[in-house]
Amino acid sequence: MAIDSREVPGRDQRLSQDVWRELCDLGTARRFRAGSTLLRQGESGTHLLALTDGLVKVIRREESGESTLLAFRGPGDLLGEVAVFDHRARIADVIALRPCTAVVLEAERFRAFVEDRGMVMDLMQQTLARLRESDLRHAELQRLSLPTRLARSLVRLADLMGPVRAGAAPLQLTGLKQEELAQAVGVSRNAVVGSLQELRQVGAVETGRKVITIRDMETLRKWAYGSAHEM
Protein backbone atom coordinates (compact mmCIF):
# COMPACT_ATOMS: atom_id res chain seq x y z
CA MET A 1 0.00 0.00 0.00
CA ALA A 2 1.58 3.27 -1.11
CA ILE A 3 0.84 6.25 1.14
CA ASP A 4 3.16 9.21 0.69
CA SER A 5 2.23 10.63 4.08
CA ARG A 6 3.74 7.66 5.87
CA GLU A 7 6.76 9.92 6.30
CA VAL A 8 4.92 12.26 8.68
CA PRO A 9 6.34 11.28 12.15
CA GLY A 10 8.60 13.97 13.52
CA ARG A 11 7.34 15.36 16.83
CA ASP A 12 8.94 13.92 19.95
CA GLN A 13 5.85 11.97 21.00
CA ARG A 14 5.53 10.22 17.64
CA LEU A 15 6.84 6.81 16.62
CA SER A 16 9.88 6.54 14.37
CA GLN A 17 9.39 6.76 10.62
CA ASP A 18 10.42 3.12 10.14
CA VAL A 19 7.87 1.88 12.66
CA TRP A 20 5.22 4.20 11.22
CA ARG A 21 5.74 2.79 7.71
CA GLU A 22 5.41 -0.76 9.00
CA LEU A 23 2.22 0.14 10.85
CA CYS A 24 0.69 1.72 7.75
CA ASP A 25 1.46 -1.43 5.77
CA LEU A 26 -0.56 -3.47 8.28
CA GLY A 27 -3.87 -1.74 7.60
CA THR A 28 -6.14 -0.16 5.03
CA ALA A 29 -6.29 3.56 4.27
CA ARG A 30 -9.65 5.29 4.63
CA ARG A 31 -10.70 8.89 3.91
CA PHE A 32 -12.97 10.98 6.14
CA ARG A 33 -14.81 14.19 5.32
CA ALA A 34 -14.38 17.29 7.47
CA GLY A 35 -16.87 17.13 10.32
CA SER A 36 -17.20 13.35 10.25
CA THR A 37 -16.59 11.11 13.27
CA LEU A 38 -13.56 8.85 12.97
CA LEU A 39 -14.00 7.10 16.33
CA ARG A 40 -17.10 7.21 18.52
CA GLN A 41 -17.34 7.45 22.31
CA GLY A 42 -18.77 4.28 23.87
CA GLU A 43 -17.68 1.92 21.10
CA SER A 44 -15.37 -1.00 21.84
CA GLY A 45 -11.71 -0.85 20.85
CA THR A 46 -11.86 -3.25 17.92
CA HIS A 47 -9.43 -1.11 15.94
CA LEU A 48 -7.33 2.05 16.05
CA LEU A 49 -6.30 4.60 13.45
CA ALA A 50 -2.94 5.87 12.25
CA LEU A 51 -3.64 9.42 11.08
CA THR A 52 -1.64 10.13 7.93
CA ASP A 53 -3.27 13.37 6.79
CA GLY A 54 -5.65 15.96 8.24
CA LEU A 55 -6.50 17.30 11.67
CA VAL A 56 -8.89 16.02 14.36
CA LYS A 57 -10.29 17.05 17.72
CA VAL A 58 -10.92 14.68 20.64
CA ILE A 59 -14.20 15.45 22.43
CA ARG A 60 -15.64 13.92 25.61
CA ARG A 61 -19.44 14.08 25.85
CA GLU A 62 -21.22 13.97 29.21
CA GLU A 63 -24.71 12.69 30.00
CA SER A 64 -25.72 16.26 30.78
CA GLY A 65 -25.13 17.14 27.14
CA GLU A 66 -21.99 19.15 27.83
CA SER A 67 -18.80 18.38 25.92
CA THR A 68 -15.14 18.85 26.81
CA LEU A 69 -12.26 19.32 24.40
CA LEU A 70 -9.49 16.87 25.37
CA ALA A 71 -6.93 17.30 22.59
CA PHE A 72 -6.09 18.00 18.99
CA ARG A 73 -4.20 15.43 16.90
CA GLY A 74 -2.47 15.57 13.53
CA PRO A 75 -0.58 13.42 11.01
CA GLY A 76 1.71 10.90 12.68
CA ASP A 77 -0.56 10.37 15.69
CA LEU A 78 -2.26 7.15 16.73
CA LEU A 79 -5.96 7.46 17.55
CA GLY A 80 -7.89 5.10 19.79
CA GLU A 81 -4.97 3.01 20.99
CA VAL A 82 -5.97 3.20 24.67
CA ALA A 83 -9.25 1.30 24.12
CA VAL A 84 -7.32 -1.29 22.12
CA PHE A 85 -5.10 -2.06 25.11
CA ASP A 86 -7.46 -1.74 28.08
CA HIS A 87 -10.39 -3.51 26.36
CA ARG A 88 -12.81 -0.82 27.55
CA ALA A 89 -15.20 1.44 25.66
CA ARG A 90 -13.79 4.54 24.02
CA ILE A 91 -14.05 7.58 26.30
CA ALA A 92 -14.29 10.24 23.58
CA ASP A 93 -15.25 11.03 20.00
CA VAL A 94 -12.58 11.79 17.42
CA ILE A 95 -13.91 14.28 14.86
CA ALA A 96 -12.28 15.56 11.67
CA LEU A 97 -11.56 19.30 11.54
CA ARG A 98 -10.32 18.92 7.96
CA PRO A 99 -10.54 16.15 5.37
CA CYS A 100 -8.53 13.27 6.84
CA THR A 101 -6.85 10.07 5.75
CA ALA A 102 -6.14 7.35 8.30
CA VAL A 103 -4.98 3.75 8.21
CA VAL A 104 -7.38 1.38 9.97
CA LEU A 105 -5.48 -1.14 12.12
CA GLU A 106 -7.21 -4.18 13.64
CA ALA A 107 -6.72 -4.41 17.41
CA GLU A 108 -5.29 -7.94 17.54
CA ARG A 109 -2.90 -7.28 14.70
CA PHE A 110 -1.69 -4.06 16.32
CA ARG A 111 -1.17 -5.70 19.73
CA ALA A 112 0.83 -8.49 18.09
CA PHE A 113 2.94 -5.90 16.25
CA VAL A 114 3.68 -4.05 19.49
CA GLU A 115 4.61 -7.27 21.32
CA ASP A 116 6.81 -8.65 18.52
CA ARG A 117 8.83 -5.42 18.33
CA GLY A 118 8.96 -4.67 22.04
CA MET A 119 7.24 -1.32 21.53
CA VAL A 120 5.58 -1.00 24.94
CA MET A 121 8.20 1.47 26.14
CA ASP A 122 7.86 3.50 22.92
CA LEU A 123 4.13 3.84 23.46
CA MET A 124 4.68 4.73 27.12
CA GLN A 125 7.10 7.48 26.12
CA GLN A 126 4.50 8.76 23.65
CA THR A 127 1.92 8.92 26.43
CA LEU A 128 4.32 10.69 28.79
CA ALA A 129 5.17 13.23 26.08
CA ARG A 130 1.47 14.00 25.70
CA LEU A 131 1.12 14.46 29.46
CA ARG A 132 4.15 16.77 29.50
CA GLU A 133 2.64 18.78 26.66
CA SER A 134 -0.60 19.10 28.63
CA ASP A 135 1.29 20.32 31.71
CA LEU A 136 3.01 23.01 29.64
CA ARG A 137 -0.34 24.20 28.31
CA HIS A 138 -1.72 24.49 31.84
CA ALA A 139 1.32 26.52 32.88
CA GLU A 140 0.65 28.94 30.03
CA LEU A 141 -2.85 29.56 31.36
CA GLN A 142 -1.28 31.16 34.43
CA ARG A 143 1.30 33.43 32.81
CA LEU A 144 0.25 34.41 29.28
CA SER A 145 -2.36 36.91 28.11
CA LEU A 146 -5.50 35.62 26.40
CA PRO A 147 -4.61 36.90 22.90
CA THR A 148 -1.23 35.18 23.18
CA ARG A 149 -2.76 31.89 24.36
CA LEU A 150 -5.32 31.96 21.59
CA ALA A 151 -2.74 32.70 18.92
CA ARG A 152 -0.51 29.89 20.23
CA SER A 153 -3.40 27.43 20.16
CA LEU A 154 -4.12 28.26 16.53
CA VAL A 155 -0.44 28.10 15.58
CA ARG A 156 -0.13 24.68 17.22
CA LEU A 157 -3.16 23.46 15.32
CA ALA A 158 -1.55 24.58 12.08
CA ASP A 159 1.79 23.02 13.09
CA LEU A 160 0.09 19.67 13.65
CA MET A 161 -0.47 19.63 9.91
CA GLY A 162 3.25 20.02 9.24
CA PRO A 163 5.39 22.93 7.99
CA VAL A 164 3.40 25.69 6.29
CA ARG A 165 4.93 26.51 2.90
CA ALA A 166 5.25 30.08 1.69
CA GLY A 167 2.28 30.95 -0.48
CA ALA A 168 0.22 28.03 0.82
CA ALA A 169 -3.57 28.32 0.75
CA PRO A 170 -5.30 29.54 3.94
CA LEU A 171 -5.79 26.78 6.51
CA GLN A 172 -9.49 26.20 7.13
CA LEU A 173 -10.57 24.44 10.34
CA THR A 174 -14.10 23.08 9.95
CA GLY A 175 -16.23 22.10 12.94
CA LEU A 176 -14.09 23.91 15.52
CA LYS A 177 -16.56 25.58 17.85
CA GLN A 178 -15.66 28.77 19.67
CA GLU A 179 -16.69 27.05 22.92
CA GLU A 180 -14.04 24.37 22.29
CA LEU A 181 -11.41 26.95 21.45
CA ALA A 182 -12.34 28.74 24.70
CA GLN A 183 -11.75 25.49 26.60
CA ALA A 184 -8.34 25.14 24.97
CA VAL A 185 -7.24 28.54 26.31
CA GLY A 186 -9.07 28.41 29.65
CA VAL A 187 -11.63 31.22 29.23
CA SER A 188 -15.31 31.77 28.51
CA ARG A 189 -16.72 31.79 24.98
CA ASN A 190 -17.40 35.53 25.21
CA ALA A 191 -13.78 36.20 26.11
CA VAL A 192 -12.44 34.18 23.20
CA VAL A 193 -14.82 35.97 20.81
CA GLY A 194 -13.18 39.27 21.74
CA SER A 195 -9.68 37.95 21.08
CA LEU A 196 -10.74 36.41 17.78
CA GLN A 197 -11.99 39.86 16.79
CA GLU A 198 -8.51 41.26 17.48
CA LEU A 199 -6.94 38.59 15.29
CA ARG A 200 -9.47 39.30 12.54
CA GLN A 201 -8.66 43.00 12.64
CA VAL A 202 -4.96 42.35 11.94
CA GLY A 203 -5.82 39.91 9.13
CA ALA A 204 -4.52 36.79 10.86
CA VAL A 205 -7.80 34.85 10.81
CA GLU A 206 -11.32 34.80 9.47
CA THR A 207 -14.25 33.23 11.32
CA GLY A 208 -17.61 31.82 10.32
CA ARG A 209 -20.14 29.37 11.66
CA LYS A 210 -18.03 26.51 13.08
CA VAL A 211 -15.18 27.53 10.76
CA ILE A 212 -11.93 29.33 11.54
CA THR A 213 -9.57 30.13 8.69
CA ILE A 214 -5.93 31.00 9.32
CA ARG A 215 -5.05 33.51 6.60
CA ASP A 216 -1.72 35.00 7.72
CA MET A 217 0.50 32.55 9.61
CA GLU A 218 3.36 35.03 9.97
CA THR A 219 1.15 37.55 11.76
CA LEU A 220 -0.39 34.83 13.90
CA ARG A 221 3.06 33.61 14.99
CA LYS A 222 4.04 37.15 15.97
CA TRP A 223 1.02 37.32 18.25
CA ALA A 224 1.79 33.87 19.64
CA TYR A 225 5.50 34.23 20.34
CA GLY A 226 6.31 37.91 19.90
CA SER A 227 4.86 41.13 21.23
CA ALA A 228 2.72 42.14 18.26
CA HIS A 229 -0.38 42.64 20.38
CA GLU A 230 1.51 45.07 22.62
CA MET A 231 2.72 47.26 19.75
mmCIF file of C-alpha atoms in Angstrom:
data_model
loop_
_atom_site.group_PDB
_atom_site.id
_atom_site.type_symbol
_atom_site.label_atom_id
_atom_site.label_comp_id
_atom_site.label_asym_id
_atom_site.label_seq_id
_atom_site.Cartn_x
_atom_site.Cartn_y
_atom_site.Cartn_z
ATOM 1 C CA MET A 1 0.000 0.000 0.000
ATOM 2 C CA ALA A 2 1.582 3.273 -1.108
ATOM 3 C CA ILE A 3 0.843 6.249 1.143
ATOM 4 C CA ASP A 4 3.160 9.206 0.685
ATOM 5 C CA SER A 5 2.226 10.634 4.082
ATOM 6 C CA ARG A 6 3.739 7.665 5.873
ATOM 7 C CA GLU A 7 6.760 9.920 6.300
ATOM 8 C CA VAL A 8 4.918 12.256 8.684
ATOM 9 C CA PRO A 9 6.341 11.283 12.147
ATOM 10 C CA GLY A 10 8.600 13.974 13.521
ATOM 11 C CA ARG A 11 7.339 15.358 16.828
ATOM 12 C CA ASP A 12 8.939 13.916 19.951
ATOM 13 C CA GLN A 13 5.849 11.969 20.995
ATOM 14 C CA ARG A 14 5.527 10.217 17.643
ATOM 15 C CA LEU A 15 6.841 6.813 16.624
ATOM 16 C CA SER A 16 9.883 6.537 14.372
ATOM 17 C CA GLN A 17 9.390 6.757 10.618
ATOM 18 C CA ASP A 18 10.421 3.116 10.136
ATOM 19 C CA VAL A 19 7.871 1.879 12.665
ATOM 20 C CA TRP A 20 5.225 4.196 11.223
ATOM 21 C CA ARG A 21 5.744 2.793 7.712
ATOM 22 C CA GLU A 22 5.411 -0.762 9.001
ATOM 23 C CA LEU A 23 2.220 0.139 10.848
ATOM 24 C CA CYS A 24 0.694 1.723 7.750
ATOM 25 C CA ASP A 25 1.457 -1.427 5.770
ATOM 26 C CA LEU A 26 -0.560 -3.474 8.281
ATOM 27 C CA GLY A 27 -3.869 -1.736 7.598
ATOM 28 C CA THR A 28 -6.141 -0.162 5.030
ATOM 29 C CA ALA A 29 -6.294 3.563 4.268
ATOM 30 C CA ARG A 30 -9.650 5.294 4.634
ATOM 31 C CA ARG A 31 -10.702 8.889 3.914
ATOM 32 C CA PHE A 32 -12.968 10.977 6.141
ATOM 33 C CA ARG A 33 -14.808 14.187 5.320
ATOM 34 C CA ALA A 34 -14.383 17.294 7.470
ATOM 35 C CA GLY A 35 -16.872 17.133 10.321
ATOM 36 C CA SER A 36 -17.197 13.347 10.246
ATOM 37 C CA THR A 37 -16.592 11.114 13.272
ATOM 38 C CA LEU A 38 -13.559 8.847 12.965
ATOM 39 C CA LEU A 39 -13.999 7.105 16.334
ATOM 40 C CA ARG A 40 -17.104 7.210 18.519
ATOM 41 C CA GLN A 41 -17.340 7.450 22.312
ATOM 42 C CA GLY A 42 -18.768 4.275 23.874
ATOM 43 C CA GLU A 43 -17.680 1.924 21.099
ATOM 44 C CA SER A 44 -15.370 -0.996 21.841
ATOM 45 C CA GLY A 45 -11.713 -0.854 20.852
ATOM 46 C CA THR A 46 -11.861 -3.251 17.919
ATOM 47 C CA HIS A 47 -9.427 -1.107 15.941
ATOM 48 C CA LEU A 48 -7.333 2.052 16.050
ATOM 49 C CA LEU A 49 -6.299 4.599 13.447
ATOM 50 C CA ALA A 50 -2.938 5.869 12.254
ATOM 51 C CA LEU A 51 -3.642 9.417 11.084
ATOM 52 C CA THR A 52 -1.640 10.135 7.927
ATOM 53 C CA ASP A 53 -3.272 13.375 6.792
ATOM 54 C CA GLY A 54 -5.655 15.958 8.241
ATOM 55 C CA LEU A 55 -6.503 17.297 11.675
ATOM 56 C CA VAL A 56 -8.890 16.025 14.362
ATOM 57 C CA LYS A 57 -10.290 17.049 17.723
ATOM 58 C CA VAL A 58 -10.917 14.679 20.639
ATOM 59 C CA ILE A 59 -14.199 15.449 22.427
ATOM 60 C CA ARG A 60 -15.636 13.916 25.613
ATOM 61 C CA ARG A 61 -19.437 14.075 25.846
ATOM 62 C CA GLU A 62 -21.216 13.970 29.214
ATOM 63 C CA GLU A 63 -24.712 12.685 29.996
ATOM 64 C CA SER A 64 -25.722 16.262 30.778
ATOM 65 C CA GLY A 65 -25.134 17.141 27.143
ATOM 66 C CA GLU A 66 -21.990 19.147 27.826
ATOM 67 C CA SER A 67 -18.798 18.382 25.925
ATOM 68 C CA THR A 68 -15.140 18.848 26.808
ATOM 69 C CA LEU A 69 -12.259 19.319 24.404
ATOM 70 C CA LEU A 70 -9.489 16.875 25.365
ATOM 71 C CA ALA A 71 -6.933 17.300 22.594
ATOM 72 C CA PHE A 72 -6.091 17.999 18.991
ATOM 73 C CA ARG A 73 -4.202 15.431 16.900
ATOM 74 C CA GLY A 74 -2.473 15.566 13.532
ATOM 75 C CA PRO A 75 -0.581 13.420 11.006
ATOM 76 C CA GLY A 76 1.711 10.901 12.677
ATOM 77 C CA ASP A 77 -0.562 10.373 15.687
ATOM 78 C CA LEU A 78 -2.258 7.152 16.732
ATOM 79 C CA LEU A 79 -5.961 7.465 17.550
ATOM 80 C CA GLY A 80 -7.890 5.101 19.795
ATOM 81 C CA GLU A 81 -4.971 3.008 20.991
ATOM 82 C CA VAL A 82 -5.975 3.201 24.667
ATOM 83 C CA ALA A 83 -9.247 1.303 24.124
ATOM 84 C CA VAL A 84 -7.319 -1.293 22.117
ATOM 85 C CA PHE A 85 -5.103 -2.061 25.106
ATOM 86 C CA ASP A 86 -7.461 -1.737 28.079
ATOM 87 C CA HIS A 87 -10.392 -3.514 26.361
ATOM 88 C CA ARG A 88 -12.811 -0.816 27.546
ATOM 89 C CA ALA A 89 -15.198 1.439 25.664
ATOM 90 C CA ARG A 90 -13.787 4.543 24.021
ATOM 91 C CA ILE A 91 -14.048 7.578 26.302
ATOM 92 C CA ALA A 92 -14.290 10.245 23.578
ATOM 93 C CA ASP A 93 -15.248 11.033 20.002
ATOM 94 C CA VAL A 94 -12.578 11.794 17.421
ATOM 95 C CA ILE A 95 -13.908 14.282 14.855
ATOM 96 C CA ALA A 96 -12.277 15.564 11.673
ATOM 97 C CA LEU A 97 -11.564 19.305 11.540
ATOM 98 C CA ARG A 98 -10.317 18.925 7.965
ATOM 99 C CA PRO A 99 -10.535 16.145 5.371
ATOM 100 C CA CYS A 100 -8.529 13.268 6.839
ATOM 101 C CA THR A 101 -6.847 10.066 5.748
ATOM 102 C CA ALA A 102 -6.138 7.353 8.299
ATOM 103 C CA VAL A 103 -4.980 3.749 8.208
ATOM 104 C CA VAL A 104 -7.384 1.384 9.972
ATOM 105 C CA LEU A 105 -5.484 -1.140 12.120
ATOM 106 C CA GLU A 106 -7.205 -4.175 13.639
ATOM 107 C CA ALA A 107 -6.722 -4.413 17.410
ATOM 108 C CA GLU A 108 -5.288 -7.942 17.542
ATOM 109 C CA ARG A 109 -2.905 -7.277 14.697
ATOM 110 C CA PHE A 110 -1.692 -4.065 16.319
ATOM 111 C CA ARG A 111 -1.173 -5.701 19.726
ATOM 112 C CA ALA A 112 0.833 -8.491 18.094
ATOM 113 C CA PHE A 113 2.938 -5.904 16.247
ATOM 114 C CA VAL A 114 3.684 -4.048 19.494
ATOM 115 C CA GLU A 115 4.609 -7.265 21.321
ATOM 116 C CA ASP A 116 6.805 -8.647 18.522
ATOM 117 C CA ARG A 117 8.826 -5.422 18.325
ATOM 118 C CA GLY A 118 8.963 -4.670 22.036
ATOM 119 C CA MET A 119 7.242 -1.321 21.529
ATOM 120 C CA VAL A 120 5.584 -1.000 24.939
ATOM 121 C CA MET A 121 8.201 1.467 26.136
ATOM 122 C CA ASP A 122 7.864 3.499 22.918
ATOM 123 C CA LEU A 123 4.128 3.840 23.464
ATOM 124 C CA MET A 124 4.675 4.728 27.117
ATOM 125 C CA GLN A 125 7.098 7.483 26.120
ATOM 126 C CA GLN A 126 4.502 8.759 23.647
ATOM 127 C CA THR A 127 1.916 8.918 26.432
ATOM 128 C CA LEU A 128 4.318 10.689 28.786
ATOM 129 C CA ALA A 129 5.167 13.228 26.081
ATOM 130 C CA ARG A 130 1.473 14.001 25.699
ATOM 131 C CA LEU A 131 1.124 14.461 29.461
ATOM 132 C CA ARG A 132 4.147 16.771 29.498
ATOM 133 C CA GLU A 133 2.636 18.782 26.659
ATOM 134 C CA SER A 134 -0.604 19.095 28.628
ATOM 135 C CA ASP A 135 1.294 20.319 31.707
ATOM 136 C CA LEU A 136 3.010 23.014 29.644
ATOM 137 C CA ARG A 137 -0.345 24.196 28.313
ATOM 138 C CA HIS A 138 -1.724 24.485 31.839
ATOM 139 C CA ALA A 139 1.324 26.517 32.883
ATOM 140 C CA GLU A 140 0.654 28.937 30.029
ATOM 141 C CA LEU A 141 -2.846 29.559 31.361
ATOM 142 C CA GLN A 142 -1.283 31.161 34.429
ATOM 143 C CA ARG A 143 1.297 33.428 32.807
ATOM 144 C CA LEU A 144 0.246 34.409 29.278
ATOM 145 C CA SER A 145 -2.357 36.908 28.107
ATOM 146 C CA LEU A 146 -5.499 35.621 26.403
ATOM 147 C CA PRO A 147 -4.609 36.898 22.896
ATOM 148 C CA THR A 148 -1.229 35.181 23.176
ATOM 149 C CA ARG A 149 -2.755 31.894 24.363
ATOM 150 C CA LEU A 150 -5.322 31.963 21.593
ATOM 151 C CA ALA A 151 -2.739 32.704 18.915
ATOM 152 C CA ARG A 152 -0.508 29.890 20.230
ATOM 153 C CA SER A 153 -3.398 27.425 20.164
ATOM 154 C CA LEU A 154 -4.125 28.261 16.531
ATOM 155 C CA VAL A 155 -0.438 28.097 15.582
ATOM 156 C CA ARG A 156 -0.130 24.676 17.219
ATOM 157 C CA LEU A 157 -3.162 23.460 15.325
ATOM 158 C CA ALA A 158 -1.546 24.576 12.080
ATOM 159 C CA ASP A 159 1.789 23.017 13.090
ATOM 160 C CA LEU A 160 0.095 19.667 13.648
ATOM 161 C CA MET A 161 -0.469 19.630 9.909
ATOM 162 C CA GLY A 162 3.254 20.017 9.241
ATOM 163 C CA PRO A 163 5.392 22.926 7.990
ATOM 164 C CA VAL A 164 3.401 25.693 6.286
ATOM 165 C CA ARG A 165 4.930 26.509 2.901
ATOM 166 C CA ALA A 166 5.246 30.077 1.691
ATOM 167 C CA GLY A 167 2.277 30.948 -0.481
ATOM 168 C CA ALA A 168 0.218 28.034 0.819
ATOM 169 C CA ALA A 169 -3.566 28.317 0.746
ATOM 170 C CA PRO A 170 -5.298 29.540 3.941
ATOM 171 C CA LEU A 171 -5.789 26.775 6.509
ATOM 172 C CA GLN A 172 -9.488 26.204 7.132
ATOM 173 C CA LEU A 173 -10.572 24.438 10.338
ATOM 174 C CA THR A 174 -14.099 23.078 9.946
ATOM 175 C CA GLY A 175 -16.228 22.100 12.937
ATOM 176 C CA LEU A 176 -14.087 23.911 15.516
ATOM 177 C CA LYS A 177 -16.562 25.579 17.849
ATOM 178 C CA GLN A 178 -15.658 28.767 19.673
ATOM 179 C CA GLU A 179 -16.688 27.048 22.923
ATOM 180 C CA GLU A 180 -14.044 24.374 22.287
ATOM 181 C CA LEU A 181 -11.411 26.948 21.453
ATOM 182 C CA ALA A 182 -12.337 28.738 24.696
ATOM 183 C CA GLN A 183 -11.751 25.487 26.604
ATOM 184 C CA ALA A 184 -8.341 25.142 24.972
ATOM 185 C CA VAL A 185 -7.236 28.540 26.313
ATOM 186 C CA GLY A 186 -9.074 28.406 29.651
ATOM 187 C CA VAL A 187 -11.625 31.221 29.234
ATOM 188 C CA SER A 188 -15.311 31.770 28.509
ATOM 189 C CA ARG A 189 -16.721 31.792 24.984
ATOM 190 C CA ASN A 190 -17.403 35.527 25.212
ATOM 191 C CA ALA A 191 -13.779 36.201 26.110
ATOM 192 C CA VAL A 192 -12.437 34.180 23.199
ATOM 193 C CA VAL A 193 -14.821 35.968 20.809
ATOM 194 C CA GLY A 194 -13.180 39.265 21.736
ATOM 195 C CA SER A 195 -9.676 37.951 21.081
ATOM 196 C CA LEU A 196 -10.735 36.408 17.776
ATOM 197 C CA GLN A 197 -11.986 39.855 16.793
ATOM 198 C CA GLU A 198 -8.511 41.262 17.484
ATOM 199 C CA LEU A 199 -6.938 38.591 15.290
ATOM 200 C CA ARG A 200 -9.471 39.305 12.543
ATOM 201 C CA GLN A 201 -8.655 43.004 12.636
ATOM 202 C CA VAL A 202 -4.963 42.348 11.938
ATOM 203 C CA GLY A 203 -5.818 39.911 9.130
ATOM 204 C CA ALA A 204 -4.519 36.786 10.861
ATOM 205 C CA VAL A 205 -7.797 34.847 10.808
ATOM 206 C CA GLU A 206 -11.322 34.799 9.468
ATOM 207 C CA THR A 207 -14.247 33.229 11.322
ATOM 208 C CA GLY A 208 -17.606 31.823 10.321
ATOM 209 C CA ARG A 209 -20.138 29.372 11.659
ATOM 210 C CA LYS A 210 -18.028 26.512 13.082
ATOM 211 C CA VAL A 211 -15.181 27.533 10.757
ATOM 212 C CA ILE A 212 -11.928 29.330 11.542
ATOM 213 C CA THR A 213 -9.569 30.134 8.685
ATOM 214 C CA ILE A 214 -5.930 31.002 9.318
ATOM 215 C CA ARG A 215 -5.054 33.507 6.598
ATOM 216 C CA ASP A 216 -1.719 34.996 7.723
ATOM 217 C CA MET A 217 0.499 32.554 9.609
ATOM 218 C CA GLU A 218 3.364 35.029 9.974
ATOM 219 C CA THR A 219 1.150 37.554 11.761
ATOM 220 C CA LEU A 220 -0.387 34.826 13.898
ATOM 221 C CA ARG A 221 3.060 33.605 14.986
ATOM 222 C CA LYS A 222 4.045 37.151 15.965
ATOM 223 C CA TRP A 223 1.021 37.317 18.247
ATOM 224 C CA ALA A 224 1.789 33.875 19.641
ATOM 225 C CA TYR A 225 5.496 34.226 20.343
ATOM 226 C CA GLY A 226 6.314 37.910 19.904
ATOM 227 C CA SER A 227 4.865 41.129 21.226
ATOM 228 C CA ALA A 228 2.721 42.139 18.263
ATOM 229 C CA HIS A 229 -0.384 42.640 20.382
ATOM 230 C CA GLU A 230 1.505 45.072 22.616
ATOM 231 C CA MET A 231 2.716 47.256 19.747
#
